Tab-separated table of C-alpha atoms in Angstrom:
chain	number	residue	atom	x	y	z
A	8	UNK	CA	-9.192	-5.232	-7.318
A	9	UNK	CA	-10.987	-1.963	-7.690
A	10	UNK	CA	-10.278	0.645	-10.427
A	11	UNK	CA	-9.238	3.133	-8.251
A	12	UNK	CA	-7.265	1.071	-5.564
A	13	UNK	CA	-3.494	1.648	-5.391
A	14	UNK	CA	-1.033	-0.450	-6.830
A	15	UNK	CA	0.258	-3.745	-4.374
A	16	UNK	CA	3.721	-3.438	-3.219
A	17	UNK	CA	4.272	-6.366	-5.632
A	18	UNK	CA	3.337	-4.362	-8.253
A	19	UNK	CA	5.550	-1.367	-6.762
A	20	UNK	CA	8.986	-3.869	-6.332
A	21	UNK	CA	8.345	-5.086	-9.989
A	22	UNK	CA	9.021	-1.222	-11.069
A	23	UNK	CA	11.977	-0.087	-8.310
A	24	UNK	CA	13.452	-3.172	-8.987
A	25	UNK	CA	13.646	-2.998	-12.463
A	26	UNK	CA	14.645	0.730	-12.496
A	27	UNK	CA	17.521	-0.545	-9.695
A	28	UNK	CA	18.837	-3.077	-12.258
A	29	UNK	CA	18.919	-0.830	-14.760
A	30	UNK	CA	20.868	2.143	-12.733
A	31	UNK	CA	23.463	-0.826	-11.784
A	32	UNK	CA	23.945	-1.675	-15.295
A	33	UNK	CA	24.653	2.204	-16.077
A	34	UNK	CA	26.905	2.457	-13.373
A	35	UNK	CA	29.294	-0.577	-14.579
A	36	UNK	CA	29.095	-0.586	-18.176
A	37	UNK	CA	29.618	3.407	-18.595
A	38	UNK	CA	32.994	3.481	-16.279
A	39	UNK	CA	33.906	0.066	-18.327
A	40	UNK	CA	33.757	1.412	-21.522
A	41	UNK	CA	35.637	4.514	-20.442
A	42	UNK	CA	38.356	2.263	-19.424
A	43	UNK	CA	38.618	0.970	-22.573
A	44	UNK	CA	41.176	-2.072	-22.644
A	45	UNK	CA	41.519	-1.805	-18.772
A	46	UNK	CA	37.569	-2.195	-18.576
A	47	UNK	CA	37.787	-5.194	-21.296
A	48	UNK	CA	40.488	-6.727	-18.400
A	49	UNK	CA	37.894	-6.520	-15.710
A	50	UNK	CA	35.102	-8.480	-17.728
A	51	UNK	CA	37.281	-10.850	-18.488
A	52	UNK	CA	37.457	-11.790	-14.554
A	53	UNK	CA	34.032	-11.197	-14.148
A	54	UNK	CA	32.758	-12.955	-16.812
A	55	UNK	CA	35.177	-16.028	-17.060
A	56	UNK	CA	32.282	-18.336	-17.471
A	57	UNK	CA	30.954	-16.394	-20.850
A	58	UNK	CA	34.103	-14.887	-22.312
A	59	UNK	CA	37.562	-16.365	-24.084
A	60	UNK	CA	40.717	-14.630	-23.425
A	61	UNK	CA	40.552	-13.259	-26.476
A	62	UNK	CA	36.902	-11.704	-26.424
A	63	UNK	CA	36.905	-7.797	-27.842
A	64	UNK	CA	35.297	-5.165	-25.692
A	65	UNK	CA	31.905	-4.677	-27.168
A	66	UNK	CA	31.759	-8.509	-27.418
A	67	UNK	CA	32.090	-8.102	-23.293
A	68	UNK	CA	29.690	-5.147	-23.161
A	69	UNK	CA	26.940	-7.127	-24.982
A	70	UNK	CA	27.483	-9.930	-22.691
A	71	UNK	CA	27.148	-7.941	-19.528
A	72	UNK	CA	24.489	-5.973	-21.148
A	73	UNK	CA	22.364	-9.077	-21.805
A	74	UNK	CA	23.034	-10.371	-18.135
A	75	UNK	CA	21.418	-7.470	-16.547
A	76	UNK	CA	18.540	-7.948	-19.028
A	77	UNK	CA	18.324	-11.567	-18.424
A	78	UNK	CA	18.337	-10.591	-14.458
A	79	UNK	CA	15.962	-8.227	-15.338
A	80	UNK	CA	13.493	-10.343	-17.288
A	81	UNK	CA	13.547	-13.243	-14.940
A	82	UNK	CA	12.950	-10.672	-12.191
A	83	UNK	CA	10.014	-9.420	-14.078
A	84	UNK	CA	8.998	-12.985	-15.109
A	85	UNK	CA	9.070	-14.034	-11.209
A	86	UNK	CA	7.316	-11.405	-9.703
A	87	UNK	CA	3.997	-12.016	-11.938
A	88	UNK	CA	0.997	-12.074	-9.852
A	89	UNK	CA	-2.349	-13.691	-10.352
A	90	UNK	CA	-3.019	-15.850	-13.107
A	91	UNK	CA	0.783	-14.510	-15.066
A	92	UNK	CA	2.138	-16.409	-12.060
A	93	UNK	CA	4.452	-18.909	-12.598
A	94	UNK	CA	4.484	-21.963	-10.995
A	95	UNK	CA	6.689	-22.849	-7.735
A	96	UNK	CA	8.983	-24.796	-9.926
A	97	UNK	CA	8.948	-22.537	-12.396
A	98	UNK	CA	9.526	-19.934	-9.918
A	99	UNK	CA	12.175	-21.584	-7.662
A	100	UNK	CA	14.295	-22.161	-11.354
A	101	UNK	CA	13.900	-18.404	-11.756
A	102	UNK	CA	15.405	-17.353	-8.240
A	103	UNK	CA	18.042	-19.791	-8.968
A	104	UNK	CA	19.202	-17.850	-12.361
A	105	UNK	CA	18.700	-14.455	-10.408
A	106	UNK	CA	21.457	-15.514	-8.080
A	107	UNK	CA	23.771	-17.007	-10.037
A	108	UNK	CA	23.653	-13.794	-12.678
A	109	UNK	CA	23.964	-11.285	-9.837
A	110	UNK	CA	27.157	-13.479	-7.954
A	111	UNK	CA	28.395	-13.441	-11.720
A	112	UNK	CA	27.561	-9.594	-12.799
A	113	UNK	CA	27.321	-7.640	-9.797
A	114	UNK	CA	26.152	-8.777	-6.046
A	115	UNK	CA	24.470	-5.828	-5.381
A	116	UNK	CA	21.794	-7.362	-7.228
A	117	UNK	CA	21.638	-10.071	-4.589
A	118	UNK	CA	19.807	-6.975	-2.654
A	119	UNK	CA	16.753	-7.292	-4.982
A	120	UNK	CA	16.777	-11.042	-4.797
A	121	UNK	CA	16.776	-10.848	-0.949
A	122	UNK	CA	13.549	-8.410	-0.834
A	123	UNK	CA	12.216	-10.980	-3.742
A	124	UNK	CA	12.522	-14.033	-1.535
A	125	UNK	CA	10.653	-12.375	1.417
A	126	UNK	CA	7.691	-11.077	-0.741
A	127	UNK	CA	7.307	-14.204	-3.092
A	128	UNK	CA	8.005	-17.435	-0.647
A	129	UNK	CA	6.519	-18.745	2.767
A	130	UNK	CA	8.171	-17.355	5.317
A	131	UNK	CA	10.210	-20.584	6.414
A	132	UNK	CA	11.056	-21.009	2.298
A	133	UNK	CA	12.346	-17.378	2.282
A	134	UNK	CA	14.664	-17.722	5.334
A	135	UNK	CA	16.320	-21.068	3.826
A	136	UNK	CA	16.805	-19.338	0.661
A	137	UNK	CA	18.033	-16.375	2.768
A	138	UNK	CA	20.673	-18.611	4.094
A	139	UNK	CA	21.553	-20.276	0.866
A	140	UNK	CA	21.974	-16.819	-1.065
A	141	UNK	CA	24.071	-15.765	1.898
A	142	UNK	CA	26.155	-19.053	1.713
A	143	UNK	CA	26.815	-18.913	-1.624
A	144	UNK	CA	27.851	-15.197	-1.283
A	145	UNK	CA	30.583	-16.415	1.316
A	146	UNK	CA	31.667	-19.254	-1.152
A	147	UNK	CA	31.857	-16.665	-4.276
A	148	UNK	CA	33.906	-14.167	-1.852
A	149	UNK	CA	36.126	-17.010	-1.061
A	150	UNK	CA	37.215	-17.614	-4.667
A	151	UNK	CA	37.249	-14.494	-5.559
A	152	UNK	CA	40.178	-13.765	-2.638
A	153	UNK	CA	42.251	-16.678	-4.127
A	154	UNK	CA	42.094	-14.566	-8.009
A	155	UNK	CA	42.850	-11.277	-6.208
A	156	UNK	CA	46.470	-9.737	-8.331
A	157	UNK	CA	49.082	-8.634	-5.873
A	158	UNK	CA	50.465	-6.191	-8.376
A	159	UNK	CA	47.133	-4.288	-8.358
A	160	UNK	CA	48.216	-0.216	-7.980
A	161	UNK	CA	45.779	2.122	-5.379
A	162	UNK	CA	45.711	5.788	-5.598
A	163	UNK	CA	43.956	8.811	-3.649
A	164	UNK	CA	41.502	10.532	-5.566
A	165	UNK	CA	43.729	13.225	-7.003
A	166	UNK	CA	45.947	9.782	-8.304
A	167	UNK	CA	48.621	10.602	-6.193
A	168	UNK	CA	50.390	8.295	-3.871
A	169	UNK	CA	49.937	5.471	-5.800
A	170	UNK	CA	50.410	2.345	-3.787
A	171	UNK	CA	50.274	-1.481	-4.451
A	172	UNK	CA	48.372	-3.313	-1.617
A	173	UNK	CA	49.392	-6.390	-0.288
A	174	UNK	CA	46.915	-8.883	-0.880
A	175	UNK	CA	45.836	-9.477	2.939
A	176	UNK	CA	44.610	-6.054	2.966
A	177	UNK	CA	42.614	-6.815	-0.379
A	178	UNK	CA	41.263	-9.475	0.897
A	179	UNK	CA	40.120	-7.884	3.947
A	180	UNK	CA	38.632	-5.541	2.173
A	181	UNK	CA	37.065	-7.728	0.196
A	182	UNK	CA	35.486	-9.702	2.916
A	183	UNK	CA	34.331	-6.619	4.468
A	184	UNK	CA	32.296	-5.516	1.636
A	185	UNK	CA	31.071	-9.000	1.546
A	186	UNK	CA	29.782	-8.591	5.290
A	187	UNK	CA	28.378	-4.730	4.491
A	188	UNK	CA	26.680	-6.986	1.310
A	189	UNK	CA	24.974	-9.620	3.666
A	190	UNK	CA	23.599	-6.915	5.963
A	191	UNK	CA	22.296	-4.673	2.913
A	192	UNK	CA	20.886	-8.357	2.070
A	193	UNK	CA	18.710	-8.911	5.468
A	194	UNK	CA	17.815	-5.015	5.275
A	195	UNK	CA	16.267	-5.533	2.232
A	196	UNK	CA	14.710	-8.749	3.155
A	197	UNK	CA	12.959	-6.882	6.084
A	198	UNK	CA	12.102	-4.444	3.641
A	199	UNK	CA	10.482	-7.299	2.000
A	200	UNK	CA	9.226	-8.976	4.797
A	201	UNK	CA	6.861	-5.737	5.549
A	202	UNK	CA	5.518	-5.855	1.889
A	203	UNK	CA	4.932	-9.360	1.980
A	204	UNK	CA	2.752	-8.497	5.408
A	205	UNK	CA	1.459	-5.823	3.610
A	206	UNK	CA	0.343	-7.858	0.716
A	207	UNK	CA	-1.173	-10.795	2.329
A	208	UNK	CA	-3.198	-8.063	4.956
A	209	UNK	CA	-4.825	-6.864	1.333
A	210	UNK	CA	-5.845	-10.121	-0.166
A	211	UNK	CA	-7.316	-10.673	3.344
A	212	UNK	CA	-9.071	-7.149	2.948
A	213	UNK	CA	-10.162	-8.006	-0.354
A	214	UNK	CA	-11.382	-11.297	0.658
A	215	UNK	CA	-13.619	-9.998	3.313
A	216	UNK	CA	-14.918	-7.408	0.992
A	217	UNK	CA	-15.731	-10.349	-1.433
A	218	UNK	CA	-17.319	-12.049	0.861
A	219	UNK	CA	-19.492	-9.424	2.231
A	220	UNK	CA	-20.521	-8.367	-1.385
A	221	UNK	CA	-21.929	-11.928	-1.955
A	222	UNK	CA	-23.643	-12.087	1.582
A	223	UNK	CA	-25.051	-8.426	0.694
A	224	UNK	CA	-26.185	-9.714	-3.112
A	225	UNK	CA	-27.977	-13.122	-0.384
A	226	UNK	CA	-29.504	-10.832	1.856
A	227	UNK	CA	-31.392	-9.023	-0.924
A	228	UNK	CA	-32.277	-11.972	-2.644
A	229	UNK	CA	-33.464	-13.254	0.506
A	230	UNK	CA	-35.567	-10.249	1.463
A	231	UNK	CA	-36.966	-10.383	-2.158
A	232	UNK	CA	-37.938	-14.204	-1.682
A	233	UNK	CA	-39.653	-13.014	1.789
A	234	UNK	CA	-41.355	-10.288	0.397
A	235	UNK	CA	-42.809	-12.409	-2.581
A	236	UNK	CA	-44.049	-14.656	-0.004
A	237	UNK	CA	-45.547	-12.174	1.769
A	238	UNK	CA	-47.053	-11.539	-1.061
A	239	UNK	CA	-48.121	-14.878	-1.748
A	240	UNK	CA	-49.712	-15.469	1.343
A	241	UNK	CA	-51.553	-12.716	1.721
A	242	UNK	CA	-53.070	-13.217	-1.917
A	243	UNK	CA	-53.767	-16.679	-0.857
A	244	UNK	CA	-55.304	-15.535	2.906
A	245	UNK	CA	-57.704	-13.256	0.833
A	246	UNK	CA	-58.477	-15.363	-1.509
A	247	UNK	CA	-59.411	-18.055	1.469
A	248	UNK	CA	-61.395	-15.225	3.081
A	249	UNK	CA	-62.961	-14.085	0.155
A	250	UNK	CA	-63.825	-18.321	-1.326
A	251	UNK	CA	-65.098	-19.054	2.516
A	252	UNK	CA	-67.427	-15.948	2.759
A	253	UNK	CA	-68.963	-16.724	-0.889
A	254	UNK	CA	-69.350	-20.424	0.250
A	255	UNK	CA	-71.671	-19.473	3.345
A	256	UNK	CA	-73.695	-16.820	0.887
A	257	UNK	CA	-74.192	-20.041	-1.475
A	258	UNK	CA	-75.058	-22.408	1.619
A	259	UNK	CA	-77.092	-19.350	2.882
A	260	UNK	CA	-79.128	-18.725	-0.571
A	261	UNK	CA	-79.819	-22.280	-1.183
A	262	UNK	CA	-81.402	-22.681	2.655
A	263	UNK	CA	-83.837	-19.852	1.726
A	264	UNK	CA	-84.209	-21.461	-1.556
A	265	UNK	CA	-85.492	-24.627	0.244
A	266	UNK	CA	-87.711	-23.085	2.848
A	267	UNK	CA	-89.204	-20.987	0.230
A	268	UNK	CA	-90.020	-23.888	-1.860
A	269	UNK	CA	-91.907	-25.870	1.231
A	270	UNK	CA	-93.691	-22.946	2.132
A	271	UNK	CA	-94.530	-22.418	-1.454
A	272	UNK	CA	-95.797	-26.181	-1.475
């Protein structure tokens, strides 16, 4: 790629995406810790897989902290071009961790994994793994309406008219942001989709230009070979011309030499 070419929209999703993860990591960790104990309570359902029911608070933070990171570095890892690309195993393993740390930490990661999918796979590869994300979103959504607390309060935003909602309301909500998740998830996907197009028109671009370097650097050797065989053959025509013309003054000399030397007899 040339010096002054701008960057590939690979190269742009490996920067928005990381500066995405990190703005979603502010905006749960800072509310958390203002919570305090109430904040400890929700990373304790969160992170049920990682944390006791004893875990302290910054024991919680630091785990949710290194989540995002670990999101962030296999993000980084994944979306290597050229030859820091990992293999398709290799890669496939890392989608697989991306998705199972954002349905763990927060699912509006699954947002960057859905863009991922479209720029990094085939096209029939990143619609299955479309489907699969979107399946396991359902299933996570699911369990999570089954763990939903019934004594839960709800307030306006002054913190009046505080309310406890009954749980089918809950869950409807929570299936609804679910839904408003999966089409954030295609959006971004199409997003992807267009820089994937985009990507693949500039290897194409860059493939032609390649190629017509090397046929330019063949045509030049080519007129140089002509031209030295121009060369060539008109050194060799002249030097016929010139070896011809001296062989009829020899023949010519040596005819006069022989009639001079019978008239001289």
């Amino acid at each position: 790629m040339r010096g002054d070419a701008p960057p590939s929209p690979l190269a742009w999703f490996r920067a928005v995406a990381l500066l995405s993860c990190l703005a979603l990591w502010l905006r749960q960790a800072l509310p958390l810790a203002w919570l305090g104990q109430g904040g400890l309570s929700h990373l304790r359902q969160r992170l049920l897989l990682l944390l006791g029911p004893t875990a302290e608070l910054w024991l919680a933070q630091a785990a949710y902290g290194l989540g995002f990171a670990g999101f962030g570095w296999m993000l980084w890892r994944c979306a290597a071009a050229g030859g820091k690309a990992p293999l398709p195993a290799a890669r496939a393993a890392l989608l697989a961790g991306q998705v199972a740390l954002a349905l763990l930490i927060d699912d509006k990661l699954l947002y960057l994994t859905a863009a991922e999918l479209a720029l990094l796979l085939p096209w029939r590869a990143a619609w299955t793994a479309l489907g699969a994300q979107l399946a396991l979103m359902a299933l996570a959504c699911a369990w999570q309406a089954q763990r939903l607390d019934g004594r839960e309060l709800a307030c306006n935003v002054s913190g009046s008219e505080v309310q406890a909602p009954t749980l089918q309301r809950q869950r409807g909500q929570l299936w609804l942001d679910a839904a408003l998740g999966g089409g954030f998830q295609l959006l971004t996907f199409g997003v992807g989709c267009l820089g994937a197009a985009e990507r693949r028109r500039r290897e194409r671009l860059e493939a032609t230009h390649a190629s017509l370097l090397a046929a330019r650097q063949l045509l030049a050797g080519a007129a140089g070979n002509g031209e030295r065989l121009r060369v060539a053959r008109e050194l060799h025509d002249g030097m016929g011309h010139h070896l011809s013309a001296l062989n009829l003054q020899l023949e010519l000399m040596l005819r006069r030499g022989a009639a001079c030397a019978r008239g001289g007899g």
